[in-house]
PDB file of C-alpha atoms in Angstrom:
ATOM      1  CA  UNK A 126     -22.015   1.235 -44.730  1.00 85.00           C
ATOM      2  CA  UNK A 127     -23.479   4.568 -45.909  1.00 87.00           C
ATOM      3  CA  UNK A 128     -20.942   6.812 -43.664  1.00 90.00           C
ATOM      4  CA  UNK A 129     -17.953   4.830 -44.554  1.00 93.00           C
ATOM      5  CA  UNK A 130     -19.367   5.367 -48.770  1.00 95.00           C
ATOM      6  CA  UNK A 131     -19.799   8.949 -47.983  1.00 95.00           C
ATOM      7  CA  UNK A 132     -16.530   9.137 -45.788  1.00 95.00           C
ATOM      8  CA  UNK A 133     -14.213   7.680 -48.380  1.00 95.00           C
ATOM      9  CA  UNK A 134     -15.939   8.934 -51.823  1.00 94.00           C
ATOM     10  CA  UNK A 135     -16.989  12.023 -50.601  1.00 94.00           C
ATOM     11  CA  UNK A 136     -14.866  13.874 -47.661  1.00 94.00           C
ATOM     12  CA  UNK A 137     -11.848  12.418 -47.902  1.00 95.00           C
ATOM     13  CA  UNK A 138      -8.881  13.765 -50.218  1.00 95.00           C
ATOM     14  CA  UNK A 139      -8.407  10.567 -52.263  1.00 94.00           C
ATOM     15  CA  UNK A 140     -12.401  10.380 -52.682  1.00 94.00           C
ATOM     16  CA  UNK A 141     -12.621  11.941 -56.636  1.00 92.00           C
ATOM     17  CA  UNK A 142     -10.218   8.732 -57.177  1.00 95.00           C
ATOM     18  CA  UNK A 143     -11.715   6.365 -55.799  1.00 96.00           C
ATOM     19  CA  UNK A 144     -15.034   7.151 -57.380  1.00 95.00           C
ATOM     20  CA  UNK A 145     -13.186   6.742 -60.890  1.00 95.00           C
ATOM     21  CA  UNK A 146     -11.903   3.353 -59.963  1.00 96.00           C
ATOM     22  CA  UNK A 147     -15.590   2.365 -58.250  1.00 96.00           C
ATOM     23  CA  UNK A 148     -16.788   3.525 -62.132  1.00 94.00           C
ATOM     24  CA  UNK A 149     -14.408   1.708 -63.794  1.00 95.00           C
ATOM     25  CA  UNK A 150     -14.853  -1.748 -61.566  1.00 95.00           C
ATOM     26  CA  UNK A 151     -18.664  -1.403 -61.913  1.00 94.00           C
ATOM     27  CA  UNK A 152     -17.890  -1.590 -66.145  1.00 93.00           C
ATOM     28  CA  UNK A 153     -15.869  -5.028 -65.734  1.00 92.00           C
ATOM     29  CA  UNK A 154     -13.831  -6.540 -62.995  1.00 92.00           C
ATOM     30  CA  UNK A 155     -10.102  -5.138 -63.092  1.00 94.00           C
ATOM     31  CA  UNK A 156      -6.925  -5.910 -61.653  1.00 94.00           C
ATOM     32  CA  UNK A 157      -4.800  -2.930 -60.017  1.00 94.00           C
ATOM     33  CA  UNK A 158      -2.401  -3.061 -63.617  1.00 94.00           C
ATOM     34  CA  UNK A 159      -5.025  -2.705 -66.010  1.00 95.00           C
ATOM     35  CA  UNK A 160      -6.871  -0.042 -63.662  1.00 96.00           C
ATOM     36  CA  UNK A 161      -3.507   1.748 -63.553  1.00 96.00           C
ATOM     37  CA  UNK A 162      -3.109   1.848 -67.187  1.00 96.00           C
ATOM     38  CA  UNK A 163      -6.941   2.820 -67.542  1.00 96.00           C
ATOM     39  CA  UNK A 164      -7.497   5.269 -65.603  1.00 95.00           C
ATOM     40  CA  UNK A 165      -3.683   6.890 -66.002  1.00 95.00           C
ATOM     41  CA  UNK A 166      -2.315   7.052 -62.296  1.00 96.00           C
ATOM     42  CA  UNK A 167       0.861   5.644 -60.865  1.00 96.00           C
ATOM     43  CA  UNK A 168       0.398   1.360 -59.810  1.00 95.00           C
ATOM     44  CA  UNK A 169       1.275   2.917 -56.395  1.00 96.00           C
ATOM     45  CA  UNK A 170      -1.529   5.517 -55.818  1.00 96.00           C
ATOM     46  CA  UNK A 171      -4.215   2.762 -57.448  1.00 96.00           C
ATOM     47  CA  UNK A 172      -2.524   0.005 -55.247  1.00 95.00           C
ATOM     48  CA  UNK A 173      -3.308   3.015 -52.254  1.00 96.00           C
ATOM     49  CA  UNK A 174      -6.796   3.614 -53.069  1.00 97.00           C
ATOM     50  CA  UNK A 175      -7.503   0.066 -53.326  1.00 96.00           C
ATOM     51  CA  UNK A 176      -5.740  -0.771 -49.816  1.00 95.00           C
ATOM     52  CA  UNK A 177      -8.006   2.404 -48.406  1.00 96.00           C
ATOM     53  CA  UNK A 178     -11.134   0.525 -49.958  1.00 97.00           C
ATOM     54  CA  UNK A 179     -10.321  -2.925 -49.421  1.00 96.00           C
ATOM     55  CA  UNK A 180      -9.531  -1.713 -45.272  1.00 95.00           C
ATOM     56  CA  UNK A 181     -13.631   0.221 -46.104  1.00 95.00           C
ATOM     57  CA  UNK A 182     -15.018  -3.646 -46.873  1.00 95.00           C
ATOM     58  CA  UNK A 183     -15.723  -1.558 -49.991  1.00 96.00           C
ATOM     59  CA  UNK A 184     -13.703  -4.305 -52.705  1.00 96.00           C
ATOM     60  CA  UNK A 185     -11.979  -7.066 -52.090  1.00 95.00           C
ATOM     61  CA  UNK A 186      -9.357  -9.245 -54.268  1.00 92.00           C
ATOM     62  CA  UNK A 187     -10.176 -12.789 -56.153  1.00 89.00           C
ATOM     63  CA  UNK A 188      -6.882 -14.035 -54.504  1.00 82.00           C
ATOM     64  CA  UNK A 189      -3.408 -13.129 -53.628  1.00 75.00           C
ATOM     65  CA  UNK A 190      -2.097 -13.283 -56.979  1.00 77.00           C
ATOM     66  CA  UNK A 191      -0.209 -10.028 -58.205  1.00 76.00           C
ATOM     67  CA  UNK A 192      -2.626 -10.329 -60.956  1.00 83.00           C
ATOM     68  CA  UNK A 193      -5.692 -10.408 -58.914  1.00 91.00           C
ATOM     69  CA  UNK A 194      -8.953  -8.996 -59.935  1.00 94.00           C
ATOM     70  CA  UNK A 195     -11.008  -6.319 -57.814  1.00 95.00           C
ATOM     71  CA  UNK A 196     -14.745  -7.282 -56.935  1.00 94.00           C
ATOM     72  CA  UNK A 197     -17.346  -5.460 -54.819  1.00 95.00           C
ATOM     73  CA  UNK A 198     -18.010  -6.989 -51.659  1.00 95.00           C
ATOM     74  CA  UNK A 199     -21.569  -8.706 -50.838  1.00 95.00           C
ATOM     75  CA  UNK A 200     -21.792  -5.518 -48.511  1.00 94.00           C
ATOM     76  CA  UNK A 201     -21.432  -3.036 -51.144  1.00 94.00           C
ATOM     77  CA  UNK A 202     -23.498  -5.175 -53.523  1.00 94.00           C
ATOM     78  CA  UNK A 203     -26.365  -5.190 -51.205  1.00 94.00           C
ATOM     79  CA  UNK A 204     -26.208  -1.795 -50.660  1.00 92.00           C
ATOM     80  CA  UNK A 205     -25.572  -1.032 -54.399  1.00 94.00           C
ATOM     81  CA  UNK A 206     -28.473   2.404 -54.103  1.00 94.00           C
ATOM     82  CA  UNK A 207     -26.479   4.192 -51.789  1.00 93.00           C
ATOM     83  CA  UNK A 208     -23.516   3.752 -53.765  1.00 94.00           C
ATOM     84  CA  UNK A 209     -25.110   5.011 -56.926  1.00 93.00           C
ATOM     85  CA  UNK A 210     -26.691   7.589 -54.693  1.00 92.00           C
ATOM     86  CA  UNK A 211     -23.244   8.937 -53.550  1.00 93.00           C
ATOM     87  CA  UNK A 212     -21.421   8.333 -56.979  1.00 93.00           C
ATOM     88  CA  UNK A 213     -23.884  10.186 -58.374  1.00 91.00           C
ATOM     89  CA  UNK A 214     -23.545  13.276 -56.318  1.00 90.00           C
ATOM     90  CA  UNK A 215     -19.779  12.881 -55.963  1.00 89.00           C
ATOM     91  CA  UNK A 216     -19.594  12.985 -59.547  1.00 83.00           C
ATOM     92  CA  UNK A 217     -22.846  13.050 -61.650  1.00 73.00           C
ATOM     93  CA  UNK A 218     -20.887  13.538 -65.370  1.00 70.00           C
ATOM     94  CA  UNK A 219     -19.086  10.469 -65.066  1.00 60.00           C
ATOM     95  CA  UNK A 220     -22.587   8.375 -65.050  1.00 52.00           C
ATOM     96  CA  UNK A 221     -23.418   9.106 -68.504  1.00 46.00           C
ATOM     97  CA  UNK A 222     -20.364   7.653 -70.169  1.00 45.00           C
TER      98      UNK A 222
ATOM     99  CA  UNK B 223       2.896  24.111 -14.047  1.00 55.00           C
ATOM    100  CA  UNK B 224       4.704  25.864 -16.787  1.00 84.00           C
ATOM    101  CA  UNK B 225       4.738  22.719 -18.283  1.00 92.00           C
ATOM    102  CA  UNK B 226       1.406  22.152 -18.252  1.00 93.00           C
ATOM    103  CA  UNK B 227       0.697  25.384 -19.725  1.00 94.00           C
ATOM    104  CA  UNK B 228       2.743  25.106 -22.614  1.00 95.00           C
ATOM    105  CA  UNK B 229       1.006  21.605 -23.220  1.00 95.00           C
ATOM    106  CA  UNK B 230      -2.338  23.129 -23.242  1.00 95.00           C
ATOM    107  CA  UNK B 231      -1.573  26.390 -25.508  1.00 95.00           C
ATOM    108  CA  UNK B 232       0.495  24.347 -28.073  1.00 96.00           C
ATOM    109  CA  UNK B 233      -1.997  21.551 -28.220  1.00 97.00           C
ATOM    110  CA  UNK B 234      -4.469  24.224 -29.158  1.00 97.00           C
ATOM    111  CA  UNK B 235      -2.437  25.675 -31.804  1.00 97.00           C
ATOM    112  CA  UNK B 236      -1.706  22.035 -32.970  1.00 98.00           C
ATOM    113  CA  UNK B 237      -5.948  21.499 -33.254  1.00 98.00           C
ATOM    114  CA  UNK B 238      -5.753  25.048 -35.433  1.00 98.00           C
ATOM    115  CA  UNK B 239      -3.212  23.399 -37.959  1.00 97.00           C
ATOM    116  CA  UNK B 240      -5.317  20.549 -37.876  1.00 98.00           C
ATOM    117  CA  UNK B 241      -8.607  22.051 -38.460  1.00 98.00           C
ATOM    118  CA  UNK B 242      -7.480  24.023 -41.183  1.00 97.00           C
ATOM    119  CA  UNK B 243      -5.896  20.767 -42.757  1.00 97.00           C
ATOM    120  CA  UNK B 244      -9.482  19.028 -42.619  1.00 97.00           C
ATOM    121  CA  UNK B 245     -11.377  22.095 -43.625  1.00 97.00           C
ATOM    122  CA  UNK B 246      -9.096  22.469 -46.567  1.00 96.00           C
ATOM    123  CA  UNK B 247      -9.837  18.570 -48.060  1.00 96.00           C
ATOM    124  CA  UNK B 248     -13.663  19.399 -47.011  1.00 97.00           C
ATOM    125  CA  UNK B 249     -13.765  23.061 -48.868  1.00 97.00           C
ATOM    126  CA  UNK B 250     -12.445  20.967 -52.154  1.00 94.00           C
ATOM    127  CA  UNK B 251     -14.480  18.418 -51.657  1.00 93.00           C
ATOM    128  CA  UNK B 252     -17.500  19.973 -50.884  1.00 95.00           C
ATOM    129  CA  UNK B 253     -16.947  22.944 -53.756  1.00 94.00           C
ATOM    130  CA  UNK B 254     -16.563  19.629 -56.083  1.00 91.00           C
ATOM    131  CA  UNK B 255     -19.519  17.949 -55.388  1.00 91.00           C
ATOM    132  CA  UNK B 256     -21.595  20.048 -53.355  1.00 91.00           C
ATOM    133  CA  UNK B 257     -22.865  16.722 -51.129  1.00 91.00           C
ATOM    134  CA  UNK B 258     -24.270  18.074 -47.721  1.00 92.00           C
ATOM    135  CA  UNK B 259     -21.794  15.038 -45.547  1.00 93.00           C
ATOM    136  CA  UNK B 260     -19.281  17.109 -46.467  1.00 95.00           C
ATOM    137  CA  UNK B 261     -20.759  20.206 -45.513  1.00 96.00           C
ATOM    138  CA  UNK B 262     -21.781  18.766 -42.108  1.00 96.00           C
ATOM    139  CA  UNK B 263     -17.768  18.133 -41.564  1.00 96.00           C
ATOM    140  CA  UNK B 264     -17.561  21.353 -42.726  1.00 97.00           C
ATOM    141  CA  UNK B 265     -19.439  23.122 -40.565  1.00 97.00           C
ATOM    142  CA  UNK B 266     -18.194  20.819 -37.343  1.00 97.00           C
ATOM    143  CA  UNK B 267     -14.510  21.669 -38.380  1.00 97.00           C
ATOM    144  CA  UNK B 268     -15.574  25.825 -38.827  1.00 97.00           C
ATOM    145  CA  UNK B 269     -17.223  25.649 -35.449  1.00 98.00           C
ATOM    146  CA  UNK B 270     -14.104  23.703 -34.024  1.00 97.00           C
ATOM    147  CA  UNK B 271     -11.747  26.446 -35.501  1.00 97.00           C
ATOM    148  CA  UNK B 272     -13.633  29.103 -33.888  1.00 98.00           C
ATOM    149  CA  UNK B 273     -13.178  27.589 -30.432  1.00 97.00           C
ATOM    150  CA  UNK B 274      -9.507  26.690 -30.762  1.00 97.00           C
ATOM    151  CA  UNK B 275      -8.780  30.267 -31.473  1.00 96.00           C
ATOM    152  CA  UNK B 276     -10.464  31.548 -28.751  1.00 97.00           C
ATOM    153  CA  UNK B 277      -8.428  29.113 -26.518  1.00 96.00           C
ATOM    154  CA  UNK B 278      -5.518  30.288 -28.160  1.00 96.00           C
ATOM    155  CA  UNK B 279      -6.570  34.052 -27.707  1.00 97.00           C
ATOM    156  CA  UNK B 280      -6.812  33.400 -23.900  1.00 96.00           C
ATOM    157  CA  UNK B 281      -3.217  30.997 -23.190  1.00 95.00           C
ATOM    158  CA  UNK B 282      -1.117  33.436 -25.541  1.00 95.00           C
ATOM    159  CA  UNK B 283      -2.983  36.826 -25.077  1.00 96.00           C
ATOM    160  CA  UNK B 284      -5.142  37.330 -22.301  1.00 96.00           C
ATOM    161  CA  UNK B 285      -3.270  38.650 -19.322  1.00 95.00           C
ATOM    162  CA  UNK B 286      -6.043  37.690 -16.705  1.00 96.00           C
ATOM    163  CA  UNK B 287      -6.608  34.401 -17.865  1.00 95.00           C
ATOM    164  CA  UNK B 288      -3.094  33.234 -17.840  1.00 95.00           C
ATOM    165  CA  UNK B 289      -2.914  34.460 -14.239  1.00 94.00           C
ATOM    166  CA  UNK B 290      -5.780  32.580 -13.717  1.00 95.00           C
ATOM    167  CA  UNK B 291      -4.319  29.354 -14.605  1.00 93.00           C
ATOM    168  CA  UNK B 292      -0.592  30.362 -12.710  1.00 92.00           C
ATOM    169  CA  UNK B 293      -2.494  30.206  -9.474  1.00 92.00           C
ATOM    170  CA  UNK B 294      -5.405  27.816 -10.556  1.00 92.00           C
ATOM    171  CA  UNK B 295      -4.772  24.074  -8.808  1.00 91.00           C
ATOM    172  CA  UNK B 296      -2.651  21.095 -10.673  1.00 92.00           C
ATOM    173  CA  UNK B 297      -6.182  19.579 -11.168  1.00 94.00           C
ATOM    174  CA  UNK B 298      -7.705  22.627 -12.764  1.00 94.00           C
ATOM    175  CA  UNK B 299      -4.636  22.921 -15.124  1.00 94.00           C
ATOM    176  CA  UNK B 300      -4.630  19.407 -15.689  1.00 94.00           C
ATOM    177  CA  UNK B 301      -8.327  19.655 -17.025  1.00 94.00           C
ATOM    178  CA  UNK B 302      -7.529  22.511 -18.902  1.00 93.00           C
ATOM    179  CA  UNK B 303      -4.717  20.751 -20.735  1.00 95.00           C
ATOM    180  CA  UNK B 304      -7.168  17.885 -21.402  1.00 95.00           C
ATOM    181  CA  UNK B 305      -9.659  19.368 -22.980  1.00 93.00           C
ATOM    182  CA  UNK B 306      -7.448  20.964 -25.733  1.00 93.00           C
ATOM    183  CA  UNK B 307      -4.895  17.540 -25.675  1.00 95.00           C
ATOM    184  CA  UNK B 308      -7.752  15.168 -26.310  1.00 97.00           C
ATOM    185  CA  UNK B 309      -8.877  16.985 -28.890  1.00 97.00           C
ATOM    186  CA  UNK B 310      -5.478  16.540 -30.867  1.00 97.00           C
ATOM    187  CA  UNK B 311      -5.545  13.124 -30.374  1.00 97.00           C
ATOM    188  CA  UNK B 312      -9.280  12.942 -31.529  1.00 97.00           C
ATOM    189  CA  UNK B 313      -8.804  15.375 -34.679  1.00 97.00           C
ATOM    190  CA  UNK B 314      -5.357  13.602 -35.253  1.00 97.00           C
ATOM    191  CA  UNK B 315      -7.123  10.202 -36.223  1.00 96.00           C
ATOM    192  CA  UNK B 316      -9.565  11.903 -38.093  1.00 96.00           C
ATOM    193  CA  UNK B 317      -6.685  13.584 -40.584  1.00 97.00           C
ATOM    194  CA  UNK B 318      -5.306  10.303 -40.953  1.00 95.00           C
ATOM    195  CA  UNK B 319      -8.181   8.551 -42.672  1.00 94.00           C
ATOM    196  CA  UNK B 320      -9.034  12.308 -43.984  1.00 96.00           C
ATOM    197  CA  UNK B 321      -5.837  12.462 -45.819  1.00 92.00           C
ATOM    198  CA  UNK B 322      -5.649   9.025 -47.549  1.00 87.00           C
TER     199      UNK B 322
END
């Protein structure tokens, strides 16, 4: 789990975005709408980055409802250090909000 | 055999573009955040660079060489275009989830 949180937060080119939305599901639950509207990027590039980290075992969906919500997986919630770990070096402002 | 030879010089110039595709993402990246898996790629795609060019130095440039593979067996130029062809395909997969 650690190379695939490095590999897609760190060294890949949609990694800066995906560490917002990480930041903004670990606040509250979100569906790929309201994370849209929140974090001010096209439905289809958060619908991307959610397809990249849902194929990464990183999130998954509540159901297949167009409204669905985004949770961690058990994987990434059991391995919850290293992802504050890399978060924090990927992007070390956004932890004091 | 000319075939073959083409094969092996472009697929080195292909693993140039490549490399400097995947150096480019990890130069950002690591200029952004400064975190050392993304100076390991860095380094492995710098190192890979290097190499490429050289191979591309000898197919396009270096008169002896070339000869060298003219004469050089259909299993010798087979190998040769191998090692630079499976290194497309290998850096090819790695731009794809690189790039996303």
């Amino acid at each position: 789990m650690e190379d695939v949180l490095w590999y897609v937060l760190a060294s890949s080119r949609g990694g800066p975005t995906r560490v917002r939305i990480l930041r903004a599901l670990e606040e509250r639950p979100r569906n790929a709408n309201q994370l849209a509207t929140d974090l001010e990027f096209d439905y289809t590039t958060i619908r991307h980055h959610l397809d990249v980290l849902m194929e990464n075992n990183v999130v998954r969906r509540t159901d297949d409802d167009y409204a669905a919500v985004y949770l961690f997986t058990e994987q990434v919630r059991s391995n919850w250090d290293t992802v504050e770990t890399v978060l924090e070096a990927v992007d070390p402002d956004s932890e004091a909000r | 055999m000319s075939a073959l030879f083409t094969i092996a010089w472009v697929a080195a110039a292909v693993n140039v573009v490549l490399l400097a595709a995947l150096g480019w993402v990890w130069v950002q990246g690591y200029r952004r955040h400064g975190a050392s898996h993304t100076l390991g790629l860095l380094v492995f795609a710098s190192l890979l660079l290097v190499q490429n060019g050289v191979w591309l130095y000898f197919y396009r440039l270096h008169e002896g060489y070339i000869g060298w593979f003219v004469n050089a067996g259909t299993d010798v130029q087979f190998g040769m275009v191998l090692l630079c062809g499976l290194e497309t395909l290998a850096l090819a997969f790695l731009v794809r989830i690189t790039w996303s």
